[in-house]
């Protein structure tokens, strides 16, 4: 404790004042406030330009609408023209769904069986303290 008494307390605030003012590292608040800003008329012009949009964007949207209309027409033709084939497709999908649900049920059963087996083996190992 005697060593601590010999060392003087260094006030960090006093030390900072002794160093002097901090160096500026970037623009000041005055620089920010005095920055060049657009006039109200320039802002209005920019807003009007945004409202009009670009010609390229309008052309792109128009083309996408045309493509969408073509796809809708093809889909309508398929639905209206091939009612018999769609019922066969539905039956086929149902069969595939049944098969996939069976597989998932078997997989989940096997998963739980393997988990149970693992727990049983680990409990036996912990009980005996030796691997089988």
GROMACS .gro file of N, CA and C in nm, residues 7-89:
model
  249
    7UNK      N    1   0.249   0.732  -0.574
    7UNK     CA    2   0.203   0.772  -0.708
    7UNK      C    3   0.093   0.876  -0.696
    8UNK      N    4   0.106   0.982  -0.772
    8UNK     CA    5   0.005   1.088  -0.769
    8UNK      C    6  -0.112   1.052  -0.857
    9UNK      N    7  -0.229   1.099  -0.821
    9UNK     CA    8  -0.347   1.078  -0.903
    9UNK      C    9  -0.341   1.167  -1.025
   10UNK      N   10  -0.362   1.109  -1.142
   10UNK     CA   11  -0.359   1.185  -1.267
   10UNK      C   12  -0.503   1.210  -1.312
   11UNK      N   13  -0.544   1.335  -1.307
   11UNK     CA   14  -0.680   1.371  -1.349
   11UNK      C   15  -0.686   1.370  -1.502
   12UNK      N   16  -0.767   1.282  -1.560
   12UNK     CA   17  -0.772   1.274  -1.707
   12UNK      C   18  -0.822   1.401  -1.773
   13UNK      N   19  -0.913   1.472  -1.710
   13UNK     CA   20  -0.966   1.596  -1.769
   13UNK      C   21  -0.857   1.702  -1.772
   14UNK      N   22  -0.783   1.712  -1.662
   14UNK     CA   23  -0.674   1.810  -1.656
   14UNK      C   24  -0.566   1.776  -1.758
   15UNK      N   25  -0.538   1.647  -1.776
   15UNK     CA   26  -0.438   1.606  -1.874
   15UNK      C   27  -0.483   1.642  -2.015
   16UNK      N   28  -0.611   1.623  -2.045
   16UNK     CA   29  -0.663   1.655  -2.177
   16UNK      C   30  -0.656   1.804  -2.203
   17UNK      N   31  -0.686   1.885  -2.102
   17UNK     CA   32  -0.678   2.031  -2.118
   17UNK      C   33  -0.534   2.074  -2.139
   18UNK      N   34  -0.441   2.006  -2.073
   18UNK     CA   35  -0.300   2.041  -2.086
   18UNK      C   36  -0.249   2.011  -2.228
   19UNK      N   37  -0.303   1.908  -2.289
   19UNK     CA   38  -0.262   1.873  -2.426
   19UNK      C   39  -0.308   1.978  -2.526
   20UNK      N   40  -0.417   2.045  -2.499
   20UNK     CA   41  -0.469   2.146  -2.590
   20UNK      C   42  -0.591   2.094  -2.664
   21UNK      N   43  -0.642   2.175  -2.757
   21UNK     CA   44  -0.762   2.134  -2.830
   21UNK      C   45  -0.734   2.014  -2.921
   22UNK      N   46  -0.838   1.934  -2.941
   22UNK     CA   47  -0.826   1.815  -3.025
   22UNK      C   48  -0.812   1.856  -3.172
   23UNK      N   49  -0.741   1.774  -3.246
   23UNK     CA   50  -0.723   1.800  -3.389
   23UNK      C   51  -0.853   1.767  -3.463
   24UNK      N   52  -0.888   1.851  -3.559
   24UNK     CA   53  -1.008   1.826  -3.638
   24UNK      C   54  -0.982   1.712  -3.736
   25UNK      N   55  -1.072   1.617  -3.735
   25UNK     CA   56  -1.057   1.506  -3.829
   25UNK      C   57  -1.180   1.501  -3.919
   26UNK      N   58  -1.196   1.599  -4.004
   26UNK     CA   59  -1.308   1.600  -4.096
   26UNK      C   60  -1.379   1.733  -4.094
   27UNK      N   61  -1.491   1.740  -4.166
   27UNK     CA   62  -1.565   1.866  -4.175
   27UNK      C   63  -1.631   1.903  -4.043
   28UNK      N   64  -1.643   2.030  -4.021
   28UNK     CA   65  -1.707   2.079  -3.898
   28UNK      C   66  -1.857   2.093  -3.920
   29UNK      N   67  -1.927   2.126  -3.814
   29UNK     CA   68  -2.071   2.148  -3.826
   29UNK      C   69  -2.099   2.267  -3.916
   30UNK      N   70  -2.016   2.371  -3.906
   30UNK     CA   71  -2.034   2.489  -3.993
   30UNK      C   72  -2.017   2.451  -4.140
   31UNK      N   73  -1.919   2.364  -4.168
   31UNK     CA   74  -1.901   2.318  -4.306
   31UNK      C   75  -2.027   2.248  -4.355
   32UNK      N   76  -2.085   2.166  -4.269
   32UNK     CA   77  -2.206   2.093  -4.306
   32UNK      C   78  -2.322   2.188  -4.331
   33UNK      N   79  -2.338   2.287  -4.243
   33UNK     CA   80  -2.450   2.381  -4.257
   33UNK      C   81  -2.432   2.472  -4.378
   34UNK      N   82  -2.308   2.502  -4.416
   34UNK     CA   83  -2.282   2.592  -4.528
   34UNK      C   84  -2.265   2.519  -4.661
   35UNK      N   85  -2.299   2.391  -4.665
   35UNK     CA   86  -2.283   2.315  -4.790
   35UNK      C   87  -2.378   2.368  -4.896
   36UNK      N   88  -2.344   2.351  -5.024
   36UNK     CA   89  -2.435   2.398  -5.130
   36UNK      C   90  -2.559   2.309  -5.137
   37UNK      N   91  -2.675   2.374  -5.144
   37UNK     CA   92  -2.801   2.301  -5.152
   37UNK      C   93  -2.879   2.350  -5.273
   38UNK      N   94  -2.962   2.261  -5.331
   38UNK     CA   95  -3.040   2.302  -5.449
   38UNK      C   96  -3.149   2.402  -5.411
   39UNK      N   97  -3.185   2.483  -5.508
   39UNK     CA   98  -3.295   2.578  -5.486
   39UNK      C   99  -3.427   2.505  -5.494
   40UNK      N  100  -3.535   2.573  -5.454
   40UNK     CA  101  -3.667   2.511  -5.455
   40UNK      C  102  -3.709   2.473  -5.597
   41UNK      N  103  -3.674   2.557  -5.695
   41UNK     CA  104  -3.708   2.528  -5.834
   41UNK      C  105  -3.636   2.401  -5.883
   42UNK      N  106  -3.509   2.386  -5.844
   42UNK     CA  107  -3.434   2.267  -5.883
   42UNK      C  108  -3.494   2.140  -5.820
   43UNK      N  109  -3.540   2.153  -5.697
   43UNK     CA  110  -3.603   2.039  -5.631
   43UNK      C  111  -3.732   2.000  -5.703
   44UNK      N  112  -3.812   2.102  -5.742
   44UNK     CA  113  -3.937   2.075  -5.815
   44UNK      C  114  -3.908   2.003  -5.946
   45UNK      N  115  -3.805   2.049  -6.019
   45UNK     CA  116  -3.769   1.987  -6.147
   45UNK      C  117  -3.730   1.840  -6.126
   46UNK      N  118  -3.652   1.813  -6.023
   46UNK     CA  119  -3.611   1.676  -5.996
   46UNK      C  120  -3.730   1.587  -5.963
   47UNK      N  121  -3.826   1.640  -5.886
   47UNK     CA  122  -3.945   1.562  -5.852
   47UNK      C  123  -4.029   1.532  -5.976
   48UNK      N  124  -4.039   1.630  -6.067
   48UNK     CA  125  -4.116   1.607  -6.190
   48UNK      C  126  -4.049   1.502  -6.277
   49UNK      N  127  -3.916   1.505  -6.282
   49UNK     CA  128  -3.844   1.404  -6.360
   49UNK      C  129  -3.869   1.264  -6.304
   50UNK      N  130  -3.873   1.253  -6.171
   50UNK     CA  131  -3.898   1.123  -6.110
   50UNK      C  132  -4.039   1.074  -6.140
   51UNK      N  133  -4.136   1.167  -6.141
   51UNK     CA  134  -4.274   1.129  -6.170
   51UNK      C  135  -4.288   1.076  -6.312
   52UNK      N  136  -4.220   1.141  -6.406
   52UNK     CA  137  -4.228   1.099  -6.546
   52UNK      C  138  -4.169   0.960  -6.564
   53UNK      N  139  -4.060   0.929  -6.496
   53UNK     CA  140  -3.997   0.799  -6.510
   53UNK      C  141  -3.912   0.794  -6.635
   54UNK      N  142  -3.840   0.686  -6.649
   54UNK     CA  143  -3.753   0.674  -6.765
   54UNK      C  144  -3.825   0.602  -6.878
   55UNK      N  145  -3.787   0.634  -6.999
   55UNK     CA  146  -3.847   0.572  -7.117
   55UNK      C  147  -3.812   0.424  -7.122
   56UNK      N  148  -3.689   0.390  -7.084
   56UNK     CA  149  -3.646   0.250  -7.088
   56UNK      C  150  -3.729   0.165  -6.992
   57UNK      N  151  -3.758   0.220  -6.874
   57UNK     CA  152  -3.839   0.146  -6.777
   57UNK      C  153  -3.981   0.125  -6.831
   58UNK      N  154  -4.038   0.226  -6.892
   58UNK     CA  155  -4.173   0.214  -6.948
   58UNK      C  156  -4.176   0.108  -7.058
   59UNK      N  157  -4.074   0.107  -7.144
   59UNK     CA  158  -4.068   0.007  -7.252
   59UNK      C  159  -4.055  -0.133  -7.194
   60UNK      N  160  -3.972  -0.146  -7.090
   60UNK     CA  161  -3.953  -0.276  -7.026
   60UNK      C  162  -4.084  -0.326  -6.966
   61UNK      N  163  -4.156  -0.238  -6.897
   61UNK     CA  164  -4.283  -0.278  -6.836
   61UNK      C  165  -4.384  -0.319  -6.942
   62UNK      N  166  -4.385  -0.245  -7.054
   62UNK     CA  167  -4.477  -0.278  -7.162
   62UNK      C  168  -4.446  -0.415  -7.221
   63UNK      N  169  -4.318  -0.441  -7.240
   63UNK     CA  170  -4.277  -0.571  -7.295
   63UNK      C  171  -4.314  -0.684  -7.199
   64UNK      N  172  -4.293  -0.661  -7.069
   64UNK     CA  173  -4.328  -0.764  -6.971
   64UNK      C  174  -4.478  -0.790  -6.970
   65UNK      N  175  -4.558  -0.683  -6.986
   65UNK     CA  176  -4.703  -0.701  -6.992
   65UNK      C  177  -4.743  -0.784  -7.112
   66UNK      N  178  -4.678  -0.759  -7.227
   66UNK     CA  179  -4.708  -0.837  -7.348
   66UNK      C  180  -4.674  -0.984  -7.326
   67UNK      N  181  -4.557  -1.009  -7.267
   67UNK     CA  182  -4.516  -1.147  -7.241
   67UNK      C  183  -4.614  -1.215  -7.145
   68UNK      N  184  -4.659  -1.141  -7.045
   68UNK     CA  185  -4.753  -1.196  -6.948
   68UNK      C  186  -4.885  -1.230  -7.015
   69UNK      N  187  -4.932  -1.144  -7.106
   69UNK     CA  188  -5.057  -1.171  -7.178
   69UNK      C  189  -5.044  -1.297  -7.262
   70UNK      N  190  -4.927  -1.314  -7.327
   70UNK     CA  191  -4.904  -1.435  -7.408
   70UNK      C  192  -4.908  -1.560  -7.322
   71UNK      N  193  -4.845  -1.553  -7.205
   71UNK     CA  194  -4.844  -1.668  -7.115
   71UNK      C  195  -4.985  -1.701  -7.067
   72UNK      N  196  -5.064  -1.597  -7.038
   72UNK     CA  197  -5.202  -1.621  -6.994
   72UNK      C  198  -5.283  -1.688  -7.105
   73UNK      N  199  -5.264  -1.642  -7.229
   73UNK     CA  200  -5.336  -1.704  -7.340
   73UNK      C  201  -5.299  -1.851  -7.355
   74UNK      N  202  -5.170  -1.883  -7.345
   74UNK     CA  203  -5.127  -2.023  -7.356
   74UNK      C  204  -5.189  -2.107  -7.245
   75UNK      N  205  -5.190  -2.052  -7.125
   75UNK     CA  206  -5.245  -2.125  -7.012
   75UNK      C  207  -5.395  -2.149  -7.030
   76UNK      N  208  -5.466  -2.048  -7.079
   76UNK     CA  209  -5.610  -2.063  -7.105
   76UNK      C  210  -5.636  -2.173  -7.207
   77UNK      N  211  -5.554  -2.171  -7.315
   77UNK     CA  212  -5.571  -2.274  -7.418
   77UNK      C  213  -5.550  -2.414  -7.361
   78UNK      N  214  -5.450  -2.427  -7.276
   78UNK     CA  215  -5.425  -2.558  -7.215
   78UNK      C  216  -5.543  -2.602  -7.130
   79UNK      N  217  -5.596  -2.507  -7.050
   79UNK     CA  218  -5.708  -2.542  -6.962
   79UNK      C  219  -5.835  -2.573  -7.041
   80UNK      N  220  -5.864  -2.492  -7.140
   80UNK     CA  221  -5.987  -2.511  -7.216
   80UNK      C  222  -5.977  -2.626  -7.314
   81UNK      N  223  -5.860  -2.647  -7.372
   81UNK     CA  224  -5.843  -2.750  -7.475
   81UNK      C  225  -5.819  -2.888  -7.421
   82UNK      N  226  -5.761  -2.903  -7.307
   82UNK     CA  227  -5.722  -3.036  -7.261
   82UNK      C  228  -5.776  -3.072  -7.125
   83UNK      N  229  -5.909  -3.076  -7.109
   83UNK     CA  230  -5.968  -3.111  -6.980
   83UNK      C  231  -5.944  -3.257  -6.946
   84UNK      N  232  -5.944  -3.345  -7.048
   84UNK     CA  233  -5.925  -3.488  -7.022
   84UNK      C  234  -5.784  -3.515  -6.971
   85UNK      N  235  -5.686  -3.453  -7.034
   85UNK     CA  236  -5.548  -3.478  -6.994
   85UNK      C  237  -5.519  -3.420  -6.855
   86UNK      N  238  -5.588  -3.311  -6.821
   86UNK     CA  239  -5.563  -3.251  -6.690
   86UNK      C  240  -5.612  -3.343  -6.579
   87UNK      N  241  -5.724  -3.415  -6.602
   87UNK     CA  242  -5.774  -3.508  -6.499
   87UNK      C  243  -5.676  -3.624  -6.482
   88UNK      N  244  -5.616  -3.669  -6.591
   88UNK     CA  245  -5.516  -3.775  -6.581
   88UNK      C  246  -5.393  -3.726  -6.505
   89UNK      N  247  -5.356  -3.601  -6.531
   89UNK     CA  248  -5.242  -3.543  -6.461
   89UNK      C  249  -5.269  -3.534  -6.312
   0.00000   0.00000   0.00000
